[in-house]
Amino acid sequence: FVRENSEAPANVPYFSDTTVLVLAGFPRGARESLMNSIRTWLETHLLQSVQETIIFIQEIMETDHIAIPRDIEQIVEGPMPVIKLIGSSHNIGIGRAMWELVSQAKTKFVIFLEDDWILPYSKH
């Protein structure tokens, strides 16, 4: 493990050649689910332990490019991890969306997550 450019604590491994890829179907009411998942990914230092995170949103709207990063900034404690938001204006299907995510990754390894996948975490 290499700890270069990581904002994670010293006892958390840093995967310098890994990207987290998130597939979000994102019906209008699903933003809360995505933010809850991102909160757990931040609490467990997952997003701070990888080189970048790319979120693909099906049926993305122009306002999402402002609202979603703003919502993420409000739940981040400490430095903001590298998060890139991409998407399609219409539903292109899971296979094509995954291809779009992988084609944007600049690392050797990827971790696929969905927008409602949370990591259990306890501060105790």
Steps between C-alpha positions, in 0.01 A plus 500: 500500500619848419379791713577775249231767456261325739280683746421179690646445848837323515341173618275482189653340189528717190445336163679736263401314183129449577184685398158466663230490230141570607199421284194705593164450330397810690126539472417843637431368851823299529741783588458430872600136447811605304599754768450241778726259314764769436490589871590139593772489232651816654465378861687179414760703306430306181487810281810645663687171448480490121636723226159613373126435511281526190122511532286426193140621516236374261269780380725770642374858493709818467408597856647171629850620408458776759269343757671163548855634556350760738318226693819294521702799624248545782561148635879490456700548818854601409651527154277419204591173324531499120146444369398530135136510393400371155174381350256469216192709432304178445514145634770318303481173694729344757753346258562821309513704823764265642700530178480881529627479859790270417600712200533805730717321759871577484608221734588133468234380749137597555238439769139499376232627739134585452336812637320313780794289621605606849796393711419415862701720731515580867721754671502278810 
